[in-house]
Short mmCIF file of C-alpha atoms in Angstrom, two decimals:
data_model
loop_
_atom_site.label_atom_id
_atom_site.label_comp_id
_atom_site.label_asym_id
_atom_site.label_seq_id
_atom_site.Cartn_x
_atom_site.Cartn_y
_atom_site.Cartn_z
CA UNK A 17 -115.51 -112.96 -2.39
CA UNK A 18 -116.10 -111.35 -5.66
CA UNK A 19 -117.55 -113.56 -8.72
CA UNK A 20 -115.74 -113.57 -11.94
CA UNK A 21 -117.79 -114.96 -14.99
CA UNK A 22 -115.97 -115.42 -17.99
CA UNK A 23 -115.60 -117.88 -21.28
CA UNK A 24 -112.62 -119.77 -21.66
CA UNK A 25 -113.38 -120.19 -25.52
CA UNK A 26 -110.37 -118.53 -27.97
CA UNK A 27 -113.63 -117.27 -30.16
CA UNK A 28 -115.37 -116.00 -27.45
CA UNK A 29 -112.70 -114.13 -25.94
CA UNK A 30 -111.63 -113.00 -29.32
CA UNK A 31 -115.66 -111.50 -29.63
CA UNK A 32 -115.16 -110.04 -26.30
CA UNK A 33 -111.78 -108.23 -27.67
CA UNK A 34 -113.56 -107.20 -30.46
CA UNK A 35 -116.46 -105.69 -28.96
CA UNK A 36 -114.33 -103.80 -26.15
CA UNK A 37 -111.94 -102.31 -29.68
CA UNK A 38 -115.55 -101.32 -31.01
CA UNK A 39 -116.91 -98.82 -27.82
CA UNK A 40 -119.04 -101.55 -26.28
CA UNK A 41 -118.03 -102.32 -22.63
CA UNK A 42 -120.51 -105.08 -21.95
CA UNK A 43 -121.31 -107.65 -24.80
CA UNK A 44 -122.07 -111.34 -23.54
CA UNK A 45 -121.43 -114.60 -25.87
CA UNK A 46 -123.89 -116.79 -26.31
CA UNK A 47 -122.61 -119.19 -23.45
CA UNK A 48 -123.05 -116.85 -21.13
CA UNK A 49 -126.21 -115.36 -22.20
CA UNK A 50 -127.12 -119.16 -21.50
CA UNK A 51 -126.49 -118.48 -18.07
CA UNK A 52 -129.41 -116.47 -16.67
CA UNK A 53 -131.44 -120.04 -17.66
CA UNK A 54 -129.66 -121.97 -14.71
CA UNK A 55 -131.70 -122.79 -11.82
CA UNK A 56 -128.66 -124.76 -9.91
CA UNK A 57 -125.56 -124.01 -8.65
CA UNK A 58 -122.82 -126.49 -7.43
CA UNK A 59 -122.62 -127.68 -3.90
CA UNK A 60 -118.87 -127.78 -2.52
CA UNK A 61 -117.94 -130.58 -0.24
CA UNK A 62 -114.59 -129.78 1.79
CA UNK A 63 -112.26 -132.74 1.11
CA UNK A 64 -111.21 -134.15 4.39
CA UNK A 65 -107.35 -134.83 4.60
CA UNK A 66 -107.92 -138.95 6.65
CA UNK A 67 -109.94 -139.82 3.28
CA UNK A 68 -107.17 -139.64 1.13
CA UNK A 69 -104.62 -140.82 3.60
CA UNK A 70 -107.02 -143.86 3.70
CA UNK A 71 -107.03 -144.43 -0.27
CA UNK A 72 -102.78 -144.42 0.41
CA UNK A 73 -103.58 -147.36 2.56
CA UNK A 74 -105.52 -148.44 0.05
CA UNK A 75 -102.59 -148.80 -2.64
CA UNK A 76 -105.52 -146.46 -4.84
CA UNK A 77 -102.59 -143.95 -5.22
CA UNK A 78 -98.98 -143.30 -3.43
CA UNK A 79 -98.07 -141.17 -0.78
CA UNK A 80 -96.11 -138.16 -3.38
CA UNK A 81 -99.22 -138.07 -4.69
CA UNK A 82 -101.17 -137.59 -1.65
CA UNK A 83 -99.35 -134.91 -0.74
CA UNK A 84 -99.75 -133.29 -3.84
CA UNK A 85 -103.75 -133.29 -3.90
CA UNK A 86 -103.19 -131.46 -0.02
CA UNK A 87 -101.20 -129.22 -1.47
CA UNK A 88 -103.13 -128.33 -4.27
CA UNK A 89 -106.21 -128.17 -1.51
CA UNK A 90 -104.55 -125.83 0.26
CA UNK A 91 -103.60 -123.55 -2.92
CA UNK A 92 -107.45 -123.46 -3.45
CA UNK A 93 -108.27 -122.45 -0.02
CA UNK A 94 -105.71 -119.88 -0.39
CA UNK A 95 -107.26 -118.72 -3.95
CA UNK A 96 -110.77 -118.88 -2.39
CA UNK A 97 -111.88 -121.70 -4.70
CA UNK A 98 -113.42 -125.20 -4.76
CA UNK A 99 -110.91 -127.72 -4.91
CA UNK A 100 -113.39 -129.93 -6.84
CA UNK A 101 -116.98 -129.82 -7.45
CA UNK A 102 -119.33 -132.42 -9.50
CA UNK A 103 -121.04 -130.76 -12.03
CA UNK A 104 -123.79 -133.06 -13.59
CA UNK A 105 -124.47 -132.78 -17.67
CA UNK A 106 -128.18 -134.44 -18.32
CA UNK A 107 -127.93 -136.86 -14.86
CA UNK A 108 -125.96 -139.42 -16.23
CA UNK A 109 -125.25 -142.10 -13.68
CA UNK A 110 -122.72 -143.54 -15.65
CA UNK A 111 -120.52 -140.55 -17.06
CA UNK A 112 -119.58 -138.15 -14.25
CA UNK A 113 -117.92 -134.92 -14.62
CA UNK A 114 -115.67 -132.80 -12.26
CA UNK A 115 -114.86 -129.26 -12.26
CA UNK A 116 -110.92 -129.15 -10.82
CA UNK A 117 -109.14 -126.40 -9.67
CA UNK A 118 -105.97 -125.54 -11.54
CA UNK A 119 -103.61 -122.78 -9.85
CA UNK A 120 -101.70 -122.45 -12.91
CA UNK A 121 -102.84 -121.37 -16.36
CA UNK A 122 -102.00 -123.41 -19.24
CA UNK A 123 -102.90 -124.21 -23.31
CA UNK A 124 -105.86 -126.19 -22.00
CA UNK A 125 -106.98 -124.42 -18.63
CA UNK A 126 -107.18 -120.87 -19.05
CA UNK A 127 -109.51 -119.94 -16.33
CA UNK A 128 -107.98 -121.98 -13.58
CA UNK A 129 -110.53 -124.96 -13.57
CA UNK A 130 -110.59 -128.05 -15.60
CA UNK A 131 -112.76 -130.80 -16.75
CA UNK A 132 -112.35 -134.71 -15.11
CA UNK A 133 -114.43 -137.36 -16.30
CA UNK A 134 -115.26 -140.90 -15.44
CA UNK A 135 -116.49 -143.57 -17.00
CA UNK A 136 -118.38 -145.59 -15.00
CA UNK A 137 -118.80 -148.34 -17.77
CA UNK A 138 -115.43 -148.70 -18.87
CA UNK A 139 -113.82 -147.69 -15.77
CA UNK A 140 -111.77 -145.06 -17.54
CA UNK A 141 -110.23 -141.78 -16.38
CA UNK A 142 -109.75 -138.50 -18.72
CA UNK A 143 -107.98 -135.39 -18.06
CA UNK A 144 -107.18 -132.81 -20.89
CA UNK A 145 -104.08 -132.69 -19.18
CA UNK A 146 -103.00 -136.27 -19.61
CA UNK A 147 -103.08 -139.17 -22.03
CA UNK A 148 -106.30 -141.45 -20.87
CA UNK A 149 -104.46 -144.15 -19.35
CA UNK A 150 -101.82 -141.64 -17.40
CA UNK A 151 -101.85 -140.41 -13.99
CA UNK A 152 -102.43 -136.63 -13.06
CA UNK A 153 -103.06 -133.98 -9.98
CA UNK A 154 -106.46 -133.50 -11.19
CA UNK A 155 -107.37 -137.12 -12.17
CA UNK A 156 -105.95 -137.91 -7.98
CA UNK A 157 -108.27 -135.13 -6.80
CA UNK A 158 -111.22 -136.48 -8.46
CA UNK A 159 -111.01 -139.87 -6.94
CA UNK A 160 -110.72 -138.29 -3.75
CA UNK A 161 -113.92 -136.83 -4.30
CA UNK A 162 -115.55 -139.84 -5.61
CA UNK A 163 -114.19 -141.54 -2.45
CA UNK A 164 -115.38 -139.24 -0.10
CA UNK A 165 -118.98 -139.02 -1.68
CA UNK A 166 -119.48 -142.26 -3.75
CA UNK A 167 -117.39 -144.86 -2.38
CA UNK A 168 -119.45 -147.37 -4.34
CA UNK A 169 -117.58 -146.88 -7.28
CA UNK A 170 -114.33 -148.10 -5.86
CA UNK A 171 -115.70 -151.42 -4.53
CA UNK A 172 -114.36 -153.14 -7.63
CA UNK A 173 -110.86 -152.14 -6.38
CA UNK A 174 -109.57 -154.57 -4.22
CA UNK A 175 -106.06 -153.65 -2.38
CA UNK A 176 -103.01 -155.73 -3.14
CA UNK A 177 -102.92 -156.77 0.29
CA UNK A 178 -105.95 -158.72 0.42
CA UNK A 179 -105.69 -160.61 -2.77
CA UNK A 180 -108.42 -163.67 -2.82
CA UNK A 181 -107.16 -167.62 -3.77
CA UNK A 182 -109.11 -167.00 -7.38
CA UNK A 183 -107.75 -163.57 -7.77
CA UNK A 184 -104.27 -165.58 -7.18
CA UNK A 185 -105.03 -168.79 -9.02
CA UNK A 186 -106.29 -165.71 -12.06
CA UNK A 187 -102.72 -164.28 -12.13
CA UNK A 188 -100.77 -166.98 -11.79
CA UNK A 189 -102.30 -168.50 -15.27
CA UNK A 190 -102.06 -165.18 -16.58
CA UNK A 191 -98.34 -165.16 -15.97
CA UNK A 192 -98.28 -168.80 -16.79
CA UNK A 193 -99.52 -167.94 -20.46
CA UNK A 194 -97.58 -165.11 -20.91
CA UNK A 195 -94.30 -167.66 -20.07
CA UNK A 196 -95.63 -170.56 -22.65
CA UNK A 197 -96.55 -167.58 -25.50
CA UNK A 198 -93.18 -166.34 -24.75
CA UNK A 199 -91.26 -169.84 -25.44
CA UNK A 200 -93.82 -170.38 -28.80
CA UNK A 201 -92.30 -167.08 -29.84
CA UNK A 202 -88.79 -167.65 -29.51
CA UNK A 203 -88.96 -171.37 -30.73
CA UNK A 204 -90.28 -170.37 -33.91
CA UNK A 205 -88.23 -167.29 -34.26
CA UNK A 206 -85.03 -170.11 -33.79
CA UNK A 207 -86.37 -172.78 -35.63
CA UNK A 208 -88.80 -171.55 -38.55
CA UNK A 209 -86.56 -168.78 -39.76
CA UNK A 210 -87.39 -168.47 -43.36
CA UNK A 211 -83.76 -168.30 -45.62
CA UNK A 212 -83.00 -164.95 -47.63
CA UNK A 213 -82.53 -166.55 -50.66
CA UNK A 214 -85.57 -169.05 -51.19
CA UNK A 215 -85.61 -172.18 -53.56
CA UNK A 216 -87.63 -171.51 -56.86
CA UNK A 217 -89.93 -174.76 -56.34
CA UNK A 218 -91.33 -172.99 -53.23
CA UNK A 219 -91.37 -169.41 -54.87
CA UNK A 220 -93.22 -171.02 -57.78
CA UNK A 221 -96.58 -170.35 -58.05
CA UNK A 222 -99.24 -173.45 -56.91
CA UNK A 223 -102.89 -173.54 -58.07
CA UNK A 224 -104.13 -176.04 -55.53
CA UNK A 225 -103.12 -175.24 -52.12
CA UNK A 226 -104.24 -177.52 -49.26
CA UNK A 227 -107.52 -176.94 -47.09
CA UNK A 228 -106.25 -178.18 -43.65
CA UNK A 229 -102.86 -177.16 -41.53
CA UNK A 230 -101.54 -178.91 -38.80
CA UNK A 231 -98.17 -178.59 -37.24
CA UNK A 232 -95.79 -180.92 -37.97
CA UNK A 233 -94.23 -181.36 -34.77
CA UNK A 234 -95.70 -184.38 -32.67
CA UNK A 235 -93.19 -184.08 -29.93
CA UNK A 236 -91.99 -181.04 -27.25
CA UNK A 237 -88.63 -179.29 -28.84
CA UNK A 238 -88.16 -177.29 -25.29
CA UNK A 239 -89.07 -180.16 -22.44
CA UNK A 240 -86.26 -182.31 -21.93
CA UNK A 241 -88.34 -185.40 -21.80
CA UNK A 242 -89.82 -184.21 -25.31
CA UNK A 243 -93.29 -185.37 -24.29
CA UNK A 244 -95.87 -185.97 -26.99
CA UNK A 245 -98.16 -183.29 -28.09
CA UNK A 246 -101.83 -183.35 -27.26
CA UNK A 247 -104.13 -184.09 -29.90
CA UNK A 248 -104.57 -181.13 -32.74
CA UNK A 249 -107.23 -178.66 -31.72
CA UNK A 250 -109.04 -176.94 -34.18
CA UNK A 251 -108.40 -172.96 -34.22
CA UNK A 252 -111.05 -172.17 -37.12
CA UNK A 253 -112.19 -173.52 -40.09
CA UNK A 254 -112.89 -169.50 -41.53
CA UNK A 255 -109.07 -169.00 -42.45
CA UNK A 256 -107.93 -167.71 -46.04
CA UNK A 257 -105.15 -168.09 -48.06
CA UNK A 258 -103.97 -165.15 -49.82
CA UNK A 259 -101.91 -165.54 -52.99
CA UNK A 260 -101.09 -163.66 -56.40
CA UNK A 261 -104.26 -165.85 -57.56
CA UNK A 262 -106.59 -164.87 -55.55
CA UNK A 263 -107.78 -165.97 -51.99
CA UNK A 264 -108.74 -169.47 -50.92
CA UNK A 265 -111.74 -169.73 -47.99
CA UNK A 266 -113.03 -172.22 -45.40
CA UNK A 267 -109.08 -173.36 -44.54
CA UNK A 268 -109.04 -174.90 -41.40
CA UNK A 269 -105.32 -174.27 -39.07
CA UNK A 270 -104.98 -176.55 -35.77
CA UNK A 271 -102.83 -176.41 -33.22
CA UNK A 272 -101.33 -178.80 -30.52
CA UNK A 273 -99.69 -178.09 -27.21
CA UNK A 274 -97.24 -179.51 -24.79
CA UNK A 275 -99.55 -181.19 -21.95
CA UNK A 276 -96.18 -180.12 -19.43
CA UNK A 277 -95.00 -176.57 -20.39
CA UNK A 278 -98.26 -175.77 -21.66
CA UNK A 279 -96.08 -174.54 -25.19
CA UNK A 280 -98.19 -174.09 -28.43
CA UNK A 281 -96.86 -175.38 -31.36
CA UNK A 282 -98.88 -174.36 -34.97
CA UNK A 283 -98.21 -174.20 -38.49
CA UNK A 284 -95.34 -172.69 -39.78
CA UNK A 285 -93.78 -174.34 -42.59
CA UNK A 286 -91.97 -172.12 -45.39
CA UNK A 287 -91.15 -175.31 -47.55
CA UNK A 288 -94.97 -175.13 -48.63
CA UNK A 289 -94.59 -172.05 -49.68
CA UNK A 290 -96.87 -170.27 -47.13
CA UNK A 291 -96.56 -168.26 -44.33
CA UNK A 292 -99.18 -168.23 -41.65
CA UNK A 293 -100.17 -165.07 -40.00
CA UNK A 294 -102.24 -165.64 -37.26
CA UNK A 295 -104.02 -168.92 -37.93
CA UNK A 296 -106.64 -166.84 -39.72
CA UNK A 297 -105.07 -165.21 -42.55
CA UNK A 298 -102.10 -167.31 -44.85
CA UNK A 299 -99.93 -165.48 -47.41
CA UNK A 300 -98.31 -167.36 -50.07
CA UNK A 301 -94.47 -166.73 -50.26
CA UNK A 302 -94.94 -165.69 -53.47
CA UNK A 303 -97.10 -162.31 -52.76
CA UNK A 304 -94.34 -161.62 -50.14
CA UNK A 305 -92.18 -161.42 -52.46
CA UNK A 306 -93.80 -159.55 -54.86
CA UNK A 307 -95.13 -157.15 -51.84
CA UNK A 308 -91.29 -156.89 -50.96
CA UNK A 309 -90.77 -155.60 -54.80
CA UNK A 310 -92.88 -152.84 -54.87
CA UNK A 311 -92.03 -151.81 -51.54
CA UNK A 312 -88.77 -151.39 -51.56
CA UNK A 313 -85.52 -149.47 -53.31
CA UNK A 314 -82.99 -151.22 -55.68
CA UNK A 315 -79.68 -149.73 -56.15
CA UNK A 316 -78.01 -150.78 -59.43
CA UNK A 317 -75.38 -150.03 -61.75
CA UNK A 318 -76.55 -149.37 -65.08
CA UNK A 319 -73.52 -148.69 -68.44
CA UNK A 320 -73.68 -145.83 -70.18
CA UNK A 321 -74.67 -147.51 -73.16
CA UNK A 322 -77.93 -148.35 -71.50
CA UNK A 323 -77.71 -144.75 -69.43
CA UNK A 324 -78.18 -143.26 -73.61
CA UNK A 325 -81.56 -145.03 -74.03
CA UNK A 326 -82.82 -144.84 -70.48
CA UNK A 327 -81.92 -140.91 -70.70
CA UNK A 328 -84.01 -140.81 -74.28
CA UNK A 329 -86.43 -143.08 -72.91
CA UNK A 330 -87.28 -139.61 -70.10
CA UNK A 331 -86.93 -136.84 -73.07
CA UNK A 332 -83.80 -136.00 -71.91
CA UNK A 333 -81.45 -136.13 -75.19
CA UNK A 334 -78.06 -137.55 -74.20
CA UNK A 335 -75.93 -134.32 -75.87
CA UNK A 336 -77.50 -131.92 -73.29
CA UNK A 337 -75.69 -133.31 -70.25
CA UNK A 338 -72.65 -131.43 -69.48
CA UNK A 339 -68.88 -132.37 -71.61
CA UNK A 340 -67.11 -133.72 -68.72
CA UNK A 341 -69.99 -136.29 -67.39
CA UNK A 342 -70.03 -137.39 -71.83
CA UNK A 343 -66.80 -138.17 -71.92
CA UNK A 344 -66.20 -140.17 -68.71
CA UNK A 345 -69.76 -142.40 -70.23
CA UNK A 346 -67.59 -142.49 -73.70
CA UNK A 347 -64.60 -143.74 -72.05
CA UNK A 348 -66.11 -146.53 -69.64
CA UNK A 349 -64.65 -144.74 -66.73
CA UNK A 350 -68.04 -143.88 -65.19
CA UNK A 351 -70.78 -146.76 -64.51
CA UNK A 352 -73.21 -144.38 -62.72
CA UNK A 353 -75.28 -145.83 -59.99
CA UNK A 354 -79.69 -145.78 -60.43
CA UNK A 355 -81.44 -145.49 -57.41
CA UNK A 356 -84.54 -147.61 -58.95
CA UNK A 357 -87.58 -146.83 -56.52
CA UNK A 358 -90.56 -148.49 -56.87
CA UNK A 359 -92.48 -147.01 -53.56
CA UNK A 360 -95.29 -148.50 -54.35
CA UNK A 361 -97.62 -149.59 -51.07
CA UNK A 362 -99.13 -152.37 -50.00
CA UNK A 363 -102.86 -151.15 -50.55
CA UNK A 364 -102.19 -150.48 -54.01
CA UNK A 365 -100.94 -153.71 -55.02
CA UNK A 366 -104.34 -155.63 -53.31
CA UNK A 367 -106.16 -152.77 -55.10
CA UNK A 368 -104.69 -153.99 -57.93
CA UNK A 369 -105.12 -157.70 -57.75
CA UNK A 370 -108.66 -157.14 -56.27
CA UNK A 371 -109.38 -155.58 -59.86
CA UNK A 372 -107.25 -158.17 -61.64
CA UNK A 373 -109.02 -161.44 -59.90
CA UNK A 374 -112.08 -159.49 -59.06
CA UNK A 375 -112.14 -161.23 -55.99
CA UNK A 376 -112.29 -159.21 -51.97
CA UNK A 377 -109.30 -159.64 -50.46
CA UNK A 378 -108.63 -159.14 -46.38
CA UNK A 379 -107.95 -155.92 -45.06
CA UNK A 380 -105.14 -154.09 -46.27
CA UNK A 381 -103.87 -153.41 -42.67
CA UNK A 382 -103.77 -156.99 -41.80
CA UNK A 383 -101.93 -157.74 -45.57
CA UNK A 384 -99.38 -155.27 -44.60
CA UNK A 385 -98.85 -156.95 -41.23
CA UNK A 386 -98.51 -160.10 -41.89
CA UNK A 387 -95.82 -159.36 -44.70
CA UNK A 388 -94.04 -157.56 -41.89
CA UNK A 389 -94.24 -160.80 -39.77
CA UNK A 390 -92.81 -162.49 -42.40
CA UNK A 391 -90.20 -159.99 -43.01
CA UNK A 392 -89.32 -160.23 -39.26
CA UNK A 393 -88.67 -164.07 -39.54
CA UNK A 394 -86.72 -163.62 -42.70
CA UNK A 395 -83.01 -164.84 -42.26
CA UNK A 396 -81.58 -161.55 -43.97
CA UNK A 397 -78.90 -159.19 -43.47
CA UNK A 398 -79.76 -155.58 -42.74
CA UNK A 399 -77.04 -153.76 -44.05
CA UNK A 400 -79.45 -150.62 -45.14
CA UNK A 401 -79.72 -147.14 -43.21
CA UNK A 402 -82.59 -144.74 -42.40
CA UNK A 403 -82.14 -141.34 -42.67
CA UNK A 404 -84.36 -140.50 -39.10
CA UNK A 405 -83.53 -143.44 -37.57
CA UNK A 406 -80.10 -144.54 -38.23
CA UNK A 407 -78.71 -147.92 -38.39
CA UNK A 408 -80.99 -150.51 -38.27
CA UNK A 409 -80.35 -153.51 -36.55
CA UNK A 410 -80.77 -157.31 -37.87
CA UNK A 411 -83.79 -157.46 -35.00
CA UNK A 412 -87.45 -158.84 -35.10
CA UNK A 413 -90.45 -158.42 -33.08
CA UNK A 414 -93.19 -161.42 -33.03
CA UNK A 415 -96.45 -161.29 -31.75
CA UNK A 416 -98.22 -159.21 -32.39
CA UNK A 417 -101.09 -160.82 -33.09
CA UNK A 418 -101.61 -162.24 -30.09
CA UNK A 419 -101.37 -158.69 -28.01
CA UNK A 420 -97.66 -159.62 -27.12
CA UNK A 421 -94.17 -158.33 -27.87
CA UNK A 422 -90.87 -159.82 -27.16
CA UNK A 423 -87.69 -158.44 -27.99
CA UNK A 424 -85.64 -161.24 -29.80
CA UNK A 425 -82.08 -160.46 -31.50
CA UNK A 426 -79.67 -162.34 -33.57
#
């Protein structure tokens, strides 16, 4: 078997190009001058075909996929190349890398192997081939090697079949939280949808907002015995209120909870003029509002008296515009229709406030979010198109904050 050492590098092979263009038939890079200074080689160990049939017992991967690390064995053998090898980089315990083989040559495997590392730590696969958390050929052939030759690692991975009573009891409050975050979700999507056209005493503007929140439901809305709520527990007494004036610390948010359906129930009252974002951060209706202004674009009609001094208002004199578009202005026959766009973003608005009030405000990530939480709860009509996306429906997702989505429609 004849020994083929090249670099897989576009710069190297681009050097190596060069240097055959300029008369010289044997120029090295400098990775493999680096080369003659390795004292190891690799040690192959033949995959045996029972160990991953045992790992399909295992539920650690499916029989199609099986069947496609033998085949991929078998392309190897046929290539006369290791399947998989572990190559160690500074005898790390806990990061371990494998050299797979590749028959085909792609964008990221040029030289028919490719890299597979695992993270011992953080129990976390990664393949240049595949997104971290999706399955691949190479990613299956590098368990199987691990298997074989470290089956240590894998003793975390218990098989579906023999699930213990905690495992159970784990999942089954797992699903059980899921359920009650669920039914929090769509009660307050139902019953705290804010109104598209709010009143003017809560829009209004107030200078001393209060420094505890408790829901103000005492009884279940979802059993049918409507049980009474357990006492308020305190979520944190770190929360902020965020408002055109500034931001308000040390706010404490509770919440209660139904002692049968295990539903939370928190603070979410729009008649205060607040909207809670995640029990930690609390934007006033107010900078909603205002965030909605400078975010989005008005379409209005505007006469063509007021076109005359708009147009003089950009240096563009009104006599310059063409005869026809003059005399349907002259005659009121034309009202032409401003797009007014005000694009301005989120950040910029905190930036300015920040500078106004001279005061730190939260993130502007978590701003921006919670104004789209509060957009998503709004009780408006979306009767607006997107020019990439279409139609848009009158639809809002919730949860976010709490690592959750569910899809709820009108």
């Amino acid at each position: 078997m004849s020994h083929n050492i090249r670099c897989e590098l576009e710069e190297c092979q681009q050097y190596q190009l060069l240097a055959q263009r300029s008369g010289l038939g044997f120029s090295l890079c400098e990775y493999l001058r680096s080369l003659d200074y390795c004292r190891e080689t690799v040690k192959e160990v033949f995959l045996q075909e029972h160990i991953v049939m045992e790992m399909v017992d295992l539920k650690l991967f499916g029989e199609a996929k099986a069947a496609t690390c033998i085949k991929r064995q078998k392309a190897a053998q046929m290539a006369h190349a290791p399947l998989c090898v572990r190559v160690d980089f500074g005898g790390s315990s806990t990061q371990i890398c494998l050299s797979v083989f590749e028959p085909e040559i792609h964008s990221f495997c040029r030289l028919g192997r490719i890299f597979v590392t695992y993270n011992a730590l953080r129990n976390t696969w990664h393949c240049a081939c595949a997104k971290p958390r999706i399955s691949c050929p190479h990613k299956n052939i590098a368990k199987w090697h691990l298997f074989q030759t470290q089956r240590d690692i894998f003793k975390s991975t218990v098989p579906l079949s023999s699930s213990t009573p905690s495992q159970t009891t784990q999942e089954s409050s797992s699903f059980e939280d899921n359920a009650a975050v669920e039914r929090s979700i769509r009660y307050i999507f139902k019953e705290k949808k804010i109104p598209g056209s709010l009143p003017e005493n809560v829009i209004s503007q107030k200078m001393d907002h209060q420094k505890q929140f408790f829901p103000c439901e005492t009884l279940c809305q979802v059993c049918p015995e409507h049980p009474k709520l357990d006492e308020a527990v305190l979520v944190t007494n770190k929360a902020r209120i965020v408002s055109m004036m500034g931001v308000t610390e040390n706010v404490s948010t509770h919440h209660r909870s139904c002692p049968q359906c295990h539903m939370v129930y928190r603070y979410q009252e729009w008649t205060d003029g607040l909207y809670n974002f995640d029990n930690h951060v609390v934007l006033s209706l107010e900078l909603c509002l205002f965030l909605r202004e400078n975010l989005q674009v008005r379409i209005a009609k505007i006469k063509y008296t007021h076109l005359k001094i708009a147009l003089k208002m950009c240096l563009c004199h009104y006599d310059m515009l063409v005869p026809e578009f003059k005399y349907l202005c002259n005659h009121s026959l034309l009202h032409p229709i401003v797009i007014l766009q005000n694009h301005v973003s989120a950040s910029r608005v905190i930036d300015s406030l920040e500078g106004l009030r001279r005061v730190k405000f939260p993130s502007r990530d978590t701003i921006f979010h919670a104004y789209c939480h509060f957009e998503a709860l709004t009780d408006a009509e979306y009767m607006y198109s997107c020019i990439n996306c279409g139609f848009h429906p009158p639809c809002g997702s919730y949860g976010l904050t709490q690592k959750r989505g569910v899809q709820v429609s009108r």
